């Protein structure tokens, strides 16, 4: 009997359990069975991957970047969701607030999500710096609602939006997924509008240590990529995980986050 | 005088409604697919908030489970469609049952609709049956099933049946005991290519059958099956068996084989605690997949309870499509309520 690959994932929502039980059932029918281990935070998961407890880790972009840093580039990204290849950060404000660019945030109140969220905290600060703004130019509030989960719960971004609605901030930086979840400003045109959208960057990816043999990894990736949105048995898992197709990772999409982590001296074990 | 504190600007109303949606997004993220989350309207205007929640649900693939006065409960994802879980043949309205009459030459001790020689006829009548057949054909009904009472007590049964077979394949339930004289002539005038006869026989030997249906009834029923076959009709046999007689099934099937009843036409049904039966399984609208059933009094959930108010659906037989739609609506509501109850009491 083939030894299952052990995959780590962070339990950011109760749906993580049916997702991974569904994936386990799917892979049980393939040549590459899996089992999974759930973690309460990405720091602990990356530790387990590096120590060899895991064969693979389902990592956020920050967890991938931290794994790269801690393994001197030795780890490998195997696959991502289609939605991970074109992630963006969106700056939003109440409709009619008059923001036209990142520069127009100067002197205004900006609310960011949890400090370990790439999309709602780390990258927004990076984009502000690229626009010539420093943290001192803007009155920044951070809402650390879900630290440890790298913004996966979306909670800190929703809290940031509430802060804007409650007039505790003028603008918020959120992930494109949260912006889509609230209807992209179309659901209630009078509430929010976006005034700046970042370039695309990469988000989650399956991460392997070099100790995972190619002969084991490649067939597993092939089986993963074979999951089919049109297959009624695969689709519920894919819907819950937020993708329509598994795809090869886009490594150049992590460059902005690598730069941001370096600029902001982000702690290595977040 | 209106004080400023009682005024809520449109802008503020929109923002508080959006706050409800933000609460929902956060709550939904904390429950598994199929689970529900309830959020309060707070200071939001209920109608505006509900409109926004409805739009959000439509955009995100979730659904409102309950819209209460002060709260809204939303299901993560959409509940499975109870109709999609049914075999297409079980879809409400796939078949329509019609009670042609309620009087009967027998007084079976388990009759679910209390038929007997003393029961009032309550005939459906030729005009209504013709309209039922016509509207059923237009409503994608695939089969009509006529029952009673004993339909062969009706002097116009041939016309009634032919008005059905003219539109749809039809099954006629009978005790098979009256195929002689003018009634046999009526049988001969029915369309063999479109009509199946379903005769009630409860056992392989007379004892059990006659104990429920009357002395000599078994022999007449078996003879009726032979006559029907001789006349060229397809015959099904339906047996009503209490739980303690289910061990009789194998010899019963062998017996029916000797009568040239194909196995697919050997129907075994459990005894229902309905009508004059003092035992049997309990059948409620919550536990029964509906079979649209029409009597002279109106539309019922299922033929097993066509004489019981708890399964009465509507007095309006027509338009038949509306009656089918109403039963379908109630079935979906019952199934979803049952699913919700299962969610509410996982450990009890």
Coordinates of C-alpha atoms in Angstrom, one line a residue:
Chain A
X1 CA 0.0 0.0 0.0
X2 CA 1.3 3.5 -0.9
X3 CA 2.2 5.6 2.1
X4 CA 0.0 8.7 2.1
X5 CA 1.5 12.1 1.6
X6 CA 1.0 14.2 4.7
X7 CA -0.3 17.7 4.0
X8 CA -0.6 20.5 6.4
X9 CA -3.3 23.2 6.3
X10 CA -4.3 26.0 8.6
X11 CA -7.9 25.7 10.1
X12 CA -9.1 29.2 9.2
X13 CA -12.7 28.1 8.9
X14 CA -14.9 25.1 9.8
X15 CA -15.1 24.4 6.1
X16 CA -11.4 23.4 6.1
X17 CA -12.5 20.0 7.5
X18 CA -14.9 19.0 4.7
X19 CA -12.5 20.5 2.1
X20 CA -9.6 18.2 3.3
X21 CA -11.8 15.2 3.9
X22 CA -13.1 15.7 0.4
X23 CA -9.5 16.0 -1.0
X24 CA -8.5 12.9 1.0
X25 CA -11.4 10.9 -0.5
X26 CA -10.4 12.1 -3.9
X27 CA -6.8 11.2 -3.6
X28 CA -7.7 7.8 -2.1
X29 CA -8.9 6.9 -5.5
X30 CA -5.6 7.8 -7.1
X31 CA -2.0 6.5 -7.0
X32 CA -1.1 9.2 -4.5
X33 CA -3.2 9.0 -1.4
X34 CA -2.9 11.8 1.2
X35 CA -3.7 12.5 4.8
X36 CA -3.8 15.9 6.4
X37 CA -2.9 17.7 9.6
X38 CA -4.6 21.0 10.6
X39 CA -2.7 23.8 12.3
X40 CA -3.9 26.8 14.2
X41 CA -1.5 29.2 12.6
X42 CA 1.0 29.3 9.7
X43 CA 4.1 29.8 11.8
X44 CA 3.5 26.4 13.4
X45 CA 2.7 24.8 10.0
X46 CA 5.9 26.1 8.4
X47 CA 7.9 24.8 11.4
X48 CA 6.3 21.3 10.9
X49 CA 7.1 21.4 7.2
X50 CA 10.7 22.3 7.7
X51 CA 11.2 19.8 10.5
X52 CA 9.9 17.0 8.3
X53 CA 6.6 16.3 10.0
X54 CA 4.8 17.3 6.8
X55 CA 5.5 16.3 3.2
X56 CA 3.6 19.3 1.9
X57 CA 2.0 22.5 3.3
X58 CA -0.8 24.5 1.9
X59 CA 0.7 27.9 2.4
X60 CA -0.3 31.4 2.0
X61 CA 1.9 33.7 0.1
X62 CA 3.5 35.0 3.3
X63 CA 4.1 31.4 4.5
X64 CA 5.7 30.5 1.2
X65 CA 8.0 33.6 1.4
X66 CA 8.9 32.8 5.0
X67 CA 9.6 29.1 4.0
X68 CA 11.8 30.2 1.1
X69 CA 13.7 32.5 3.5
X70 CA 14.2 29.8 6.2
X71 CA 15.3 27.1 3.7
X72 CA 17.6 29.3 1.6
X73 CA 15.4 28.8 -1.5
X74 CA 15.5 25.0 -1.2
X75 CA 11.7 24.6 -0.9
X76 CA 9.5 24.1 -4.0
X77 CA 6.1 25.5 -4.9
X78 CA 4.0 22.7 -6.6
X79 CA 0.6 24.1 -7.4
X80 CA -1.9 26.9 -6.7
X81 CA -5.5 27.7 -7.3
X82 CA -6.3 29.6 -10.5
X83 CA -7.5 32.4 -8.2
X84 CA -4.1 32.6 -6.5
X85 CA -2.3 33.8 -9.7
X86 CA -4.0 37.1 -10.0
X87 CA -4.7 38.2 -6.4
X88 CA -4.9 42.0 -5.8
X89 CA -5.2 44.5 -3.0
X90 CA -8.0 47.1 -3.3
X91 CA -8.1 50.4 -1.6
X92 CA -11.7 51.4 -0.8
X93 CA -13.5 54.3 0.8
X94 CA -17.0 55.5 1.3
X95 CA -18.6 56.5 -2.0
X96 CA -17.9 60.1 -2.8
X97 CA -14.9 60.4 -0.5
X98 CA -12.9 62.0 -3.3
X99 CA -9.9 59.7 -3.2
X100 CA -8.3 59.4 -6.7
X101 CA -5.0 57.7 -6.0
X102 CA -2.7 56.4 -3.2
X103 CA -1.2 59.9 -3.0
X104 CA -4.5 61.3 -2.1
X105 CA -4.4 59.3 1.2
X106 CA -1.8 61.8 2.5
X107 CA -2.9 63.1 5.8
X108 CA -6.0 60.9 5.9
X109 CA -6.9 57.9 8.0
X110 CA -6.2 54.4 6.5
X111 CA -7.2 51.2 8.2
X112 CA -5.2 48.0 7.6
X113 CA -6.0 44.4 8.4
X114 CA -4.1 42.0 10.6
X115 CA -0.4 42.7 10.5
X116 CA 0.4 39.2 9.0
X117 CA -2.0 39.6 6.2
X118 CA -0.2 40.1 2.9
X119 CA -3.2 41.5 1.1
X120 CA -4.5 43.8 3.9
X121 CA -1.4 45.0 5.6
X122 CA 2.1 44.0 4.3
X123 CA 1.6 44.6 0.6
X124 CA -0.6 47.8 1.1
X125 CA 2.3 49.4 3.0
X126 CA 4.7 48.3 0.2
X127 CA 2.4 49.8 -2.5
X128 CA 2.2 53.1 -0.5
X129 CA 6.0 53.2 -0.3
X130 CA 6.2 52.6 -4.1
X131 CA 3.8 55.5 -4.4
X132 CA 6.2 57.7 -2.4
X133 CA 4.3 57.6 0.8
X134 CA 5.7 56.6 4.2
X135 CA 3.7 55.4 7.2
X136 CA 4.2 58.8 8.7
X137 CA 2.4 60.5 5.8
X138 CA -0.8 58.7 6.6
X139 CA -2.7 58.1 9.9
X140 CA -2.7 54.3 9.8
X141 CA -4.8 52.1 12.1
X142 CA -4.1 48.3 12.2
X143 CA -6.8 45.9 13.1
X144 CA -5.2 42.6 14.2
X145 CA -8.3 40.5 14.3
X146 CA -6.9 37.2 13.1
X147 CA -3.2 37.2 13.5
X148 CA -1.6 33.8 12.8
X149 CA -3.9 33.0 9.9
X150 CA -2.4 35.5 7.4
X151 CA -5.7 37.2 6.8
X152 CA -7.3 33.9 5.6
X153 CA -10.4 34.5 7.7
X154 CA -11.1 37.8 6.2
X155 CA -12.2 39.0 9.6
X156 CA -9.7 41.9 9.9
X157 CA -10.7 43.2 6.5
X158 CA -14.4 43.2 7.4
X159 CA -13.4 45.0 10.6
X160 CA -11.6 47.5 8.5
X161 CA -14.6 48.1 6.4
X162 CA -16.7 48.5 9.5
X163 CA -14.2 51.1 10.7
X164 CA -14.8 53.0 7.4
X165 CA -18.6 52.8 7.7
X166 CA -18.4 54.0 11.3
X167 CA -16.2 56.9 10.3
X168 CA -13.2 55.7 12.3
X169 CA -11.2 55.6 9.1
X170 CA -11.4 57.2 5.7
X171 CA -10.2 54.3 3.6
X172 CA -9.3 50.6 4.0
X173 CA -7.0 48.2 2.2
X174 CA -8.5 44.8 1.5
X175 CA -8.0 41.7 -0.6
X176 CA -9.8 41.4 -3.9
X177 CA -11.6 38.4 -2.5
X178 CA -13.2 40.5 0.2
X179 CA -14.0 43.2 -2.3
X180 CA -15.7 40.6 -4.4
X181 CA -17.5 39.2 -1.4
X182 CA -19.2 42.6 -0.7
X183 CA -20.2 43.0 -4.3
X184 CA -17.3 45.2 -5.6
X185 CA -19.3 48.3 -4.8
X186 CA -22.1 47.2 -7.2
X187 CA -24.2 45.6 -4.5
X188 CA -24.8 48.9 -2.7
X189 CA -23.3 51.7 -4.8
X190 CA -23.8 54.2 -2.1
X191 CA -21.6 52.5 0.4
X192 CA -18.1 51.8 -0.9
X193 CA -16.1 52.5 -4.0
X194 CA -12.6 51.5 -4.9
X195 CA -10.0 54.1 -5.8
X196 CA -6.9 52.1 -6.4
X197 CA -6.2 48.5 -7.3
X198 CA -2.8 46.9 -7.0
X199 CA -0.9 44.9 -9.7
X200 CA -1.6 41.2 -9.6
X201 CA 0.5 39.0 -7.2
X202 CA 0.4 35.4 -6.2
X203 CA -1.2 34.0 -3.2
X204 CA -1.4 30.4 -1.8
X205 CA 0.7 27.5 -3.0
X206 CA 1.4 24.0 -2.0
X207 CA 5.0 24.0 -0.6
X208 CA 7.3 21.0 -0.5
X209 CA 10.7 20.5 1.1
X210 CA 13.5 19.1 -1.1
X211 CA 13.3 15.9 0.8
X212 CA 10.0 15.1 -1.1
X213 CA 11.2 13.0 -4.0
X214 CA 10.2 14.2 -7.5
X215 CA 8.9 10.7 -8.1
X216 CA 6.3 11.2 -5.4
X217 CA 5.6 14.9 -5.9
X218 CA 5.0 14.9 -9.7
X219 CA 2.3 12.2 -9.8
X220 CA 0.5 13.9 -6.9
X221 CA 0.6 17.3 -8.7
X222 CA -0.7 15.6 -11.9
X223 CA -3.6 14.1 -9.9
X224 CA -4.3 17.4 -8.2
X225 CA -4.4 19.2 -11.6
X226 CA -6.8 16.6 -12.9
X227 CA -9.6 17.7 -10.6
X228 CA -12.3 18.9 -12.8
X229 CA -14.8 21.7 -12.1
X230 CA -17.3 20.0 -14.3
X231 CA -17.1 16.8 -12.3
X232 CA -20.0 16.9 -9.8
X233 CA -17.9 15.0 -7.2
X234 CA -15.0 17.4 -7.4
X235 CA -16.9 20.6 -7.7
X236 CA -18.2 21.0 -4.1
X237 CA -14.6 20.7 -2.8
X238 CA -13.4 23.2 -5.4
X239 CA -16.2 25.6 -4.7
X240 CA -15.4 25.5 -0.9
X241 CA -11.7 26.1 -1.6
X242 CA -12.5 28.9 -4.0
X243 CA -11.1 27.8 -7.3
X244 CA -12.2 26.5 -10.6
X245 CA -8.9 24.8 -11.5
X246 CA -5.6 23.8 -9.9
X247 CA -2.7 25.3 -11.8
X248 CA 1.1 25.4 -11.7
X249 CA 2.3 28.2 -9.4
X250 CA 3.4 31.6 -10.7
X251 CA 6.6 32.3 -8.8
X252 CA 7.3 35.8 -10.2
X253 CA 4.0 36.8 -8.5
X254 CA 5.7 36.6 -5.1
X255 CA 8.4 39.2 -5.9
X256 CA 6.4 42.1 -4.5
X257 CA 5.8 40.3 -1.2
X258 CA 9.5 39.3 -1.0
X259 CA 10.4 43.0 -1.3
X260 CA 7.7 44.0 1.2
X261 CA 8.9 41.5 3.8
X262 CA 12.4 42.7 3.4
X263 CA 11.5 46.4 3.6
X264 CA 9.3 46.0 6.6
X265 CA 11.5 43.5 8.4
X266 CA 8.6 41.1 8.9
X267 CA 9.3 38.6 11.7
X268 CA 10.5 35.3 10.2
X269 CA 8.1 33.0 12.0
X270 CA 4.8 34.7 11.3
Chain B
X1 CA -42.2 68.3 15.2
X2 CA -39.6 65.9 14.0
X3 CA -36.3 65.9 15.8
X4 CA -33.1 65.4 14.0
X5 CA -32.3 62.4 16.0
X6 CA -35.1 60.4 14.5
X7 CA -34.0 61.1 11.0
X8 CA -31.8 58.6 9.2
X9 CA -30.3 59.9 6.0
X10 CA -30.4 57.6 3.0
X11 CA -26.7 57.4 3.1
X12 CA -26.6 56.3 6.8
X13 CA -29.4 53.7 6.1
X14 CA -27.3 52.2 3.3
X15 CA -24.2 52.1 5.5
X16 CA -26.0 50.3 8.3
X17 CA -27.5 47.9 5.8
X18 CA -24.0 47.2 4.5
X19 CA -23.0 46.6 8.1
X20 CA -25.5 43.8 8.3
X21 CA -23.9 42.2 5.2
X22 CA -20.4 42.6 6.7
X23 CA -21.7 40.8 9.8
X24 CA -23.1 38.1 7.5
X25 CA -19.9 37.6 5.6
X26 CA -18.0 37.2 8.8
X27 CA -20.5 34.8 10.3
X28 CA -20.8 32.7 7.1
X29 CA -17.0 32.2 7.2
X30 CA -17.3 30.6 10.6
X31 CA -19.9 27.9 9.7
X32 CA -19.5 25.0 7.3
X33 CA -21.3 24.8 4.0
X34 CA -24.9 24.0 4.8
X35 CA -24.8 25.7 8.2
X36 CA -26.6 28.8 9.0
X37 CA -25.8 32.1 10.6
X38 CA -28.2 34.6 12.2
X39 CA -27.5 38.3 12.3
X40 CA -29.5 41.2 13.7
X41 CA -30.6 44.2 11.8
X42 CA -29.4 46.5 14.6
X43 CA -30.0 50.1 13.5
X44 CA -30.5 49.2 9.9
X45 CA -33.8 49.6 8.2
X46 CA -35.3 46.1 8.0
X47 CA -36.5 46.3 4.4
X48 CA -33.4 47.9 3.1
X49 CA -31.2 45.4 4.9
X50 CA -33.2 42.5 3.7
X51 CA -33.0 43.8 0.1
X52 CA -29.3 44.0 0.4
X53 CA -28.9 40.6 2.1
X54 CA -31.0 39.1 -0.7
X55 CA -28.8 40.7 -3.4
X56 CA -25.7 39.6 -1.6
X57 CA -27.0 36.0 -1.3
X58 CA -27.8 36.0 -5.0
X59 CA -24.4 37.3 -5.9
X60 CA -22.5 34.9 -3.6
X61 CA -24.4 31.6 -3.8
X62 CA -25.9 31.7 -0.3
X63 CA -29.6 31.8 0.6
X64 CA -31.9 33.3 3.1
X65 CA -33.2 30.6 5.4
X66 CA -35.4 32.8 7.7
X67 CA -36.2 36.5 7.5
X68 CA -37.5 37.4 10.9
X69 CA -38.5 40.8 12.3
X70 CA -35.2 41.6 13.9
X71 CA -32.9 39.1 12.4
X72 CA -32.1 37.3 9.2
X73 CA -30.7 33.7 9.0
X74 CA -28.7 32.9 6.0
X75 CA -27.5 29.4 4.9
X76 CA -23.9 29.0 3.8
X77 CA -24.3 27.8 0.3
X78 CA -27.6 26.7 -1.0
X79 CA -29.6 23.9 0.6
X80 CA -29.7 20.8 -1.7
X81 CA -32.8 20.8 -3.9
X82 CA -35.1 18.1 -2.4
X83 CA -36.6 17.5 -5.8
X84 CA -33.2 16.8 -7.3
X85 CA -32.7 14.1 -4.7
X86 CA -35.8 12.3 -5.9
X87 CA -36.0 9.6 -8.6
X88 CA -37.7 11.3 -11.5
X89 CA -40.6 8.8 -11.1
X90 CA -41.1 10.1 -7.6
X91 CA -41.3 13.8 -8.5
X92 CA -44.7 15.2 -7.3
X93 CA -47.0 15.1 -10.3
X94 CA -45.1 12.4 -12.1
X95 CA -48.2 10.3 -11.6
X96 CA -51.7 11.5 -10.6
X97 CA -54.1 9.3 -8.6
X98 CA -57.8 9.7 -8.9
X99 CA -60.4 8.2 -6.6
X100 CA -63.3 7.5 -9.0
X101 CA -65.6 6.6 -6.1
X102 CA -65.4 5.5 -2.4
X103 CA -68.1 2.8 -2.3
X104 CA -67.1 -0.8 -2.5
X105 CA -68.5 -4.3 -2.6
X106 CA -66.0 -5.2 0.1
X107 CA -65.3 -3.9 3.6
X108 CA -61.7 -4.7 4.1
X109 CA -60.6 -4.4 7.7
X110 CA -57.5 -2.3 6.7
X111 CA -59.0 0.0 4.1
X112 CA -57.2 3.2 4.3
X113 CA -60.1 5.3 3.0
X114 CA -62.9 3.4 4.9
X115 CA -64.6 2.1 1.8
X116 CA -67.5 -0.4 2.1
X117 CA -70.9 -1.1 0.6
X118 CA -72.2 1.6 3.1
X119 CA -69.7 4.3 2.2
X120 CA -71.1 7.3 0.2
X121 CA -70.1 7.1 -3.4
X122 CA -68.5 10.5 -3.8
X123 CA -67.8 9.9 -7.5
X124 CA -65.4 12.1 -9.3
X125 CA -67.7 12.1 -12.3
X126 CA -67.1 12.0 -16.1
X127 CA -66.6 15.7 -16.7
X128 CA -64.1 16.3 -13.9
X129 CA -62.1 13.1 -14.8
X130 CA -61.9 14.2 -18.5
X131 CA -60.6 17.6 -17.4
X132 CA -58.1 16.0 -15.0
X133 CA -56.8 13.7 -17.8
X134 CA -56.5 16.6 -20.2
X135 CA -54.7 18.9 -17.8
X136 CA -52.5 16.1 -16.5
X137 CA -51.3 15.4 -20.0
X138 CA -50.5 19.1 -20.4
X139 CA -48.7 19.2 -17.0
X140 CA -46.2 16.5 -17.9
X141 CA -47.9 13.8 -15.8
X142 CA -46.8 10.5 -17.2
X143 CA -49.5 8.2 -15.8
X144 CA -53.0 8.3 -14.3
X145 CA -54.0 5.8 -11.6
X146 CA -57.6 5.2 -10.9
X147 CA -58.7 3.8 -7.6
X148 CA -61.6 3.6 -5.2
X149 CA -63.7 2.2 -3.6
X150 CA -64.3 -0.3 -6.3
X151 CA -64.4 1.4 -9.6
X152 CA -66.3 -1.4 -11.3
X153 CA -69.4 -0.4 -9.3
X154 CA -69.7 2.6 -11.6
X155 CA -72.0 2.1 -14.6
X156 CA -69.9 4.5 -16.8
X157 CA -66.5 3.1 -15.9
X158 CA -65.6 2.3 -19.5
X159 CA -66.2 5.9 -20.5
X160 CA -64.3 7.2 -17.5
X161 CA -61.3 4.9 -18.2
X162 CA -61.3 5.7 -21.9
X163 CA -61.3 9.4 -21.2
X164 CA -58.1 8.8 -19.3
X165 CA -56.4 6.3 -21.7
X166 CA -57.2 8.7 -24.6
X167 CA -54.7 11.1 -23.0
X168 CA -52.3 9.1 -20.8
X169 CA -51.3 5.5 -19.9
X170 CA -53.6 4.5 -17.1
X171 CA -53.7 2.0 -14.3
X172 CA -57.0 0.9 -12.8
X173 CA -57.1 -0.6 -9.3
X174 CA -59.8 -3.2 -8.7
X175 CA -60.5 -6.1 -6.4
X176 CA -61.1 -8.1 -9.6
X177 CA -64.2 -9.7 -8.3
X178 CA -66.8 -8.1 -10.7
X179 CA -65.7 -9.2 -14.2
X180 CA -69.0 -10.7 -15.3
X181 CA -72.1 -9.6 -17.2
X182 CA -72.3 -5.9 -18.1
X183 CA -69.2 -5.1 -16.0
X184 CA -67.2 -7.6 -18.1
X185 CA -68.6 -5.9 -21.2
X186 CA -67.4 -2.6 -19.8
X187 CA -64.0 -4.1 -19.3
X188 CA -63.9 -5.3 -22.9
X189 CA -64.5 -1.8 -24.1
X190 CA -61.4 -0.5 -22.4
X191 CA -58.1 0.2 -24.3
X192 CA -55.8 -2.8 -23.7
X193 CA -52.8 -1.0 -25.1
X194 CA -53.0 1.9 -22.7
X195 CA -54.6 0.3 -19.6
X196 CA -53.1 -1.8 -16.9
X197 CA -55.3 -3.5 -14.3
X198 CA -54.0 -3.8 -10.8
X199 CA -55.8 -6.4 -8.7
X200 CA -55.5 -6.7 -5.0
X201 CA -54.4 -10.1 -3.7
X202 CA -52.9 -10.4 -0.3
X203 CA -51.7 -14.0 0.0
X204 CA -50.8 -17.1 -1.9
X205 CA -53.6 -19.0 -0.2
X206 CA -57.2 -17.9 0.7
X207 CA -56.8 -17.7 4.5
X208 CA -55.0 -14.5 5.0
X209 CA -56.6 -12.7 2.1
X210 CA -60.1 -13.7 3.1
X211 CA -59.5 -12.9 6.7
X212 CA -59.1 -9.2 5.7
X213 CA -61.4 -9.0 2.7
X214 CA -64.1 -11.5 3.3
X215 CA -64.8 -15.2 2.7
X216 CA -64.5 -16.2 -0.9
X217 CA -62.9 -13.0 -2.0
X218 CA -59.5 -14.6 -2.7
X219 CA -60.9 -17.1 -5.2
X220 CA -62.8 -14.4 -7.0
X221 CA -59.8 -12.2 -7.2
X222 CA -57.6 -14.9 -8.6
X223 CA -60.3 -15.8 -11.1
X224 CA -60.5 -12.1 -12.0
X225 CA -56.8 -12.1 -12.8
X226 CA -57.3 -15.0 -15.2
X227 CA -60.3 -13.3 -16.9
X228 CA -58.3 -10.1 -17.3
X229 CA -55.4 -12.0 -18.8
X230 CA -57.8 -13.8 -21.2
X231 CA -59.2 -10.5 -22.2
X232 CA -55.7 -9.4 -23.1
X233 CA -54.9 -6.9 -20.3
X234 CA -51.7 -6.5 -18.5
X235 CA -52.3 -7.3 -14.9
X236 CA -50.3 -6.1 -11.8
X237 CA -51.0 -7.6 -8.4
X238 CA -50.7 -5.5 -5.3
X239 CA -50.6 -7.1 -1.8
X240 CA -51.1 -5.3 1.4
X241 CA -49.0 -7.0 4.1
X242 CA -48.7 -6.3 7.8
X243 CA -45.1 -6.5 9.2
X244 CA -45.7 -9.9 10.8
X245 CA -46.6 -11.4 7.4
X246 CA -43.6 -10.2 5.5
X247 CA -42.1 -13.8 5.9
X248 CA -44.8 -14.9 3.5
X249 CA -43.2 -13.0 0.6
X250 CA -41.3 -15.7 -1.1
X251 CA -44.1 -18.2 -1.5
X252 CA -46.3 -15.3 -2.5
X253 CA -44.0 -14.3 -5.3
X254 CA -43.8 -17.9 -6.4
X255 CA -47.6 -18.1 -6.4
X256 CA -47.9 -14.9 -8.5
X257 CA -45.4 -16.4 -10.9
X258 CA -47.8 -19.2 -11.5
X259 CA -50.5 -16.6 -12.4
X260 CA -48.1 -15.2 -15.1
X261 CA -47.7 -11.9 -13.2
X262 CA -44.2 -10.7 -14.0
X263 CA -42.0 -9.8 -11.1
X264 CA -42.0 -6.1 -11.9
X265 CA -45.8 -6.2 -11.7
X266 CA -45.8 -7.8 -8.2
X267 CA -46.3 -4.9 -5.9
X268 CA -45.9 -5.4 -2.1
X269 CA -47.1 -2.5 0.1
X270 CA -46.9 -2.2 3.8
X271 CA -50.1 -1.9 5.9
X272 CA -50.7 1.7 6.8
X273 CA -52.3 2.9 10.0
X274 CA -55.0 4.8 8.2
X275 CA -58.8 4.5 7.6
X276 CA -60.3 1.5 9.4
X277 CA -56.9 -0.2 10.1
X278 CA -56.0 -0.3 13.7
X279 CA -52.4 -1.0 13.1
X280 CA -49.7 -0.4 10.5
X281 CA -47.0 2.2 9.8
X282 CA -47.7 5.8 10.6
X283 CA -47.6 8.0 7.5
X284 CA -47.6 11.7 7.7
X285 CA -46.9 14.5 5.2
X286 CA -43.5 14.7 6.7
X287 CA -42.7 11.1 6.1
X288 CA -44.4 10.5 2.8
X289 CA -43.1 11.5 -0.6
X290 CA -46.3 13.0 -2.1
X291 CA -48.4 11.3 -4.8
X292 CA -50.9 13.9 -6.1
X293 CA -54.3 12.4 -5.3
X294 CA -57.7 13.8 -6.4
X295 CA -61.0 12.9 -5.0
X296 CA -64.5 14.5 -5.4
X297 CA -63.6 16.6 -2.3
X298 CA -60.4 18.0 -3.6
X299 CA -56.6 17.3 -3.7
X300 CA -54.8 15.2 -1.2
X301 CA -51.1 14.6 -0.4
X302 CA -51.2 10.8 -1.0
X303 CA -53.7 8.1 -1.9
X304 CA -53.2 6.4 1.5
X305 CA -54.8 9.4 3.3
X306 CA -57.4 10.5 0.7
X307 CA -60.1 10.4 3.5
X308 CA -58.0 12.3 6.1
X309 CA -58.0 16.0 6.8
X310 CA -54.3 16.0 7.8
X311 CA -53.3 15.3 4.2
X312 CA -55.9 17.5 2.5
X313 CA -54.2 20.0 0.3
X314 CA -56.8 22.1 -1.5
X315 CA -60.4 22.0 -2.6
X316 CA -59.4 23.4 -6.0
X317 CA -58.6 20.6 -8.3
X318 CA -58.2 23.0 -11.3
X319 CA -55.9 24.2 -12.6
X320 CA -54.3 20.8 -12.0
X321 CA -50.8 22.3 -12.6
X322 CA -51.4 24.7 -9.6
X323 CA -52.4 21.8 -7.4
X324 CA -49.2 19.9 -8.4
X325 CA -47.2 23.1 -7.8
X326 CA -48.7 23.5 -4.3
X327 CA -47.9 20.0 -3.3
X328 CA -44.4 20.4 -4.7
X329 CA -43.9 23.6 -2.8
X330 CA -45.1 22.0 0.4
X331 CA -42.8 18.9 -0.1
X332 CA -39.8 21.2 -0.6
X333 CA -40.7 23.1 2.6
X334 CA -41.2 19.9 4.6
X335 CA -37.9 18.5 3.5
X336 CA -36.0 21.7 4.2
X337 CA -37.6 22.0 7.6
X338 CA -36.6 18.4 8.3
X339 CA -33.1 19.1 7.3
X340 CA -33.1 22.2 9.5
X341 CA -34.4 20.1 12.4
X342 CA -31.5 17.6 11.8
X343 CA -29.1 20.5 12.0
X344 CA -30.6 21.9 15.2
X345 CA -30.6 18.6 17.1
X346 CA -27.4 16.8 16.1
X347 CA -26.8 15.3 19.6
X348 CA -30.3 14.7 20.9

